[in-house]
Coordinates of C-alpha atoms in Angstrom, one line a residue:
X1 CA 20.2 29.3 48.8
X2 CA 21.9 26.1 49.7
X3 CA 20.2 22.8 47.8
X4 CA 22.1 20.4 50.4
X5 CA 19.7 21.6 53.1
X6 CA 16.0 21.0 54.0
X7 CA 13.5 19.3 56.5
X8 CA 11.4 16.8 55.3
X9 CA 7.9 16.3 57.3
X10 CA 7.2 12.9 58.5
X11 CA 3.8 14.0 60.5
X12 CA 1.7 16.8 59.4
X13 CA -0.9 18.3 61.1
X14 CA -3.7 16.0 62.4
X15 CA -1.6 12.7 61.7
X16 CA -1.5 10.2 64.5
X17 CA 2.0 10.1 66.5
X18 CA 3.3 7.5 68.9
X19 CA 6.2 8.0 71.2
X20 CA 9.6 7.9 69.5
X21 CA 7.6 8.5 66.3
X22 CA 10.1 10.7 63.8
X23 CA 8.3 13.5 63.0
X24 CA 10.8 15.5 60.5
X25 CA 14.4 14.8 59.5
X26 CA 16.9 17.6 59.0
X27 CA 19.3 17.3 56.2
X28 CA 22.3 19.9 57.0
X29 CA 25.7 20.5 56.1
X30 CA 27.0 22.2 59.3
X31 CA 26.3 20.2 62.8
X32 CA 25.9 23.7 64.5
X33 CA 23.0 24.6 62.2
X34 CA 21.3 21.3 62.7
X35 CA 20.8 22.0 66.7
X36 CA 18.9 25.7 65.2
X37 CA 17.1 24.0 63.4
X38 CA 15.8 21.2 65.4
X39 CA 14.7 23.8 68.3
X40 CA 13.0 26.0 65.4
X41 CA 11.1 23.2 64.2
X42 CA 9.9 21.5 67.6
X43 CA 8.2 25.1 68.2
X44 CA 6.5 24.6 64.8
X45 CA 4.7 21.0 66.0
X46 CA 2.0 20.8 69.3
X47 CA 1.4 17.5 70.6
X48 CA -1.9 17.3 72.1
X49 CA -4.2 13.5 73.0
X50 CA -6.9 15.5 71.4
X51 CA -7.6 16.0 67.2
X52 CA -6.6 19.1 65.8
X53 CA -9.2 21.1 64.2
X54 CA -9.7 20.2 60.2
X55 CA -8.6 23.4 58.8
X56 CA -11.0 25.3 56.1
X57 CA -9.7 25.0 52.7
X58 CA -11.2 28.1 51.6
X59 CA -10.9 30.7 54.1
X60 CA -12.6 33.7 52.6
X61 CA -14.1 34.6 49.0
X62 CA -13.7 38.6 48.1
X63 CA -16.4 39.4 45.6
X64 CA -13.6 41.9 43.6
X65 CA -11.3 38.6 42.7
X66 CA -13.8 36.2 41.6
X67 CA -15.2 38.9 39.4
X68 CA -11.6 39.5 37.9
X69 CA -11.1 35.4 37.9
X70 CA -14.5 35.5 35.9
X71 CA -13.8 37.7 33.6
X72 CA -10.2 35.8 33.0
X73 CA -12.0 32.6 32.1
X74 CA -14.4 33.9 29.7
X75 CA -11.6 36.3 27.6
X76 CA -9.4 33.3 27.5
X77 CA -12.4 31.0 26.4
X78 CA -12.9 33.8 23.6
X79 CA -9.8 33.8 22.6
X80 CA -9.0 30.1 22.1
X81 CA -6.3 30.1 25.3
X82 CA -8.2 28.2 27.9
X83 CA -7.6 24.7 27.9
X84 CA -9.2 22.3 30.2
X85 CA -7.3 20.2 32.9
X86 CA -8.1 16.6 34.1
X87 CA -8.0 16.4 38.0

């Protein structure tokens, strides 16, 4: 893994753009790599006059998980190792 390198988003999905907007800047330490990188990461964006879609944040609930999530919380309750989170 090599720290010096990374992309960091400028527009994200559903953010207005305007021509000769940045949308991502590549940090790379070989020029040859930064050329790969830009063509993989224009293939990642669409550009469209039109709103993208809002995505779900939830995008399915299986019955099986939140009854093992469920169970979780209460044993941990029980047991004095829950601890409750400001948001």
């Amino acid at each position: 893994i090599d720290l010096a390198v990374g992309v960091a988003l400028k527009k994200k999905k559903r953010d207005a753009v305007r021509k000769g907007e940045t949308l991502a800047v590549i940090h790379a330490n070989h020029p040859e790599k930064v050329a790969a990188a830009r063509k993989r990461l224009a293939a990642a964006y669409t550009i469209s006059k039109e709103p993208a879609e809002k995505p779900k944040l939830i995008k399915k609930i299986m019955k099986e998980d939140l009854h093992k999530i469920c169970f979780l919380h209460i044993y941990l309750q029980q047991n004095d190792m829950w601890q409750e989170h400001e948001t």
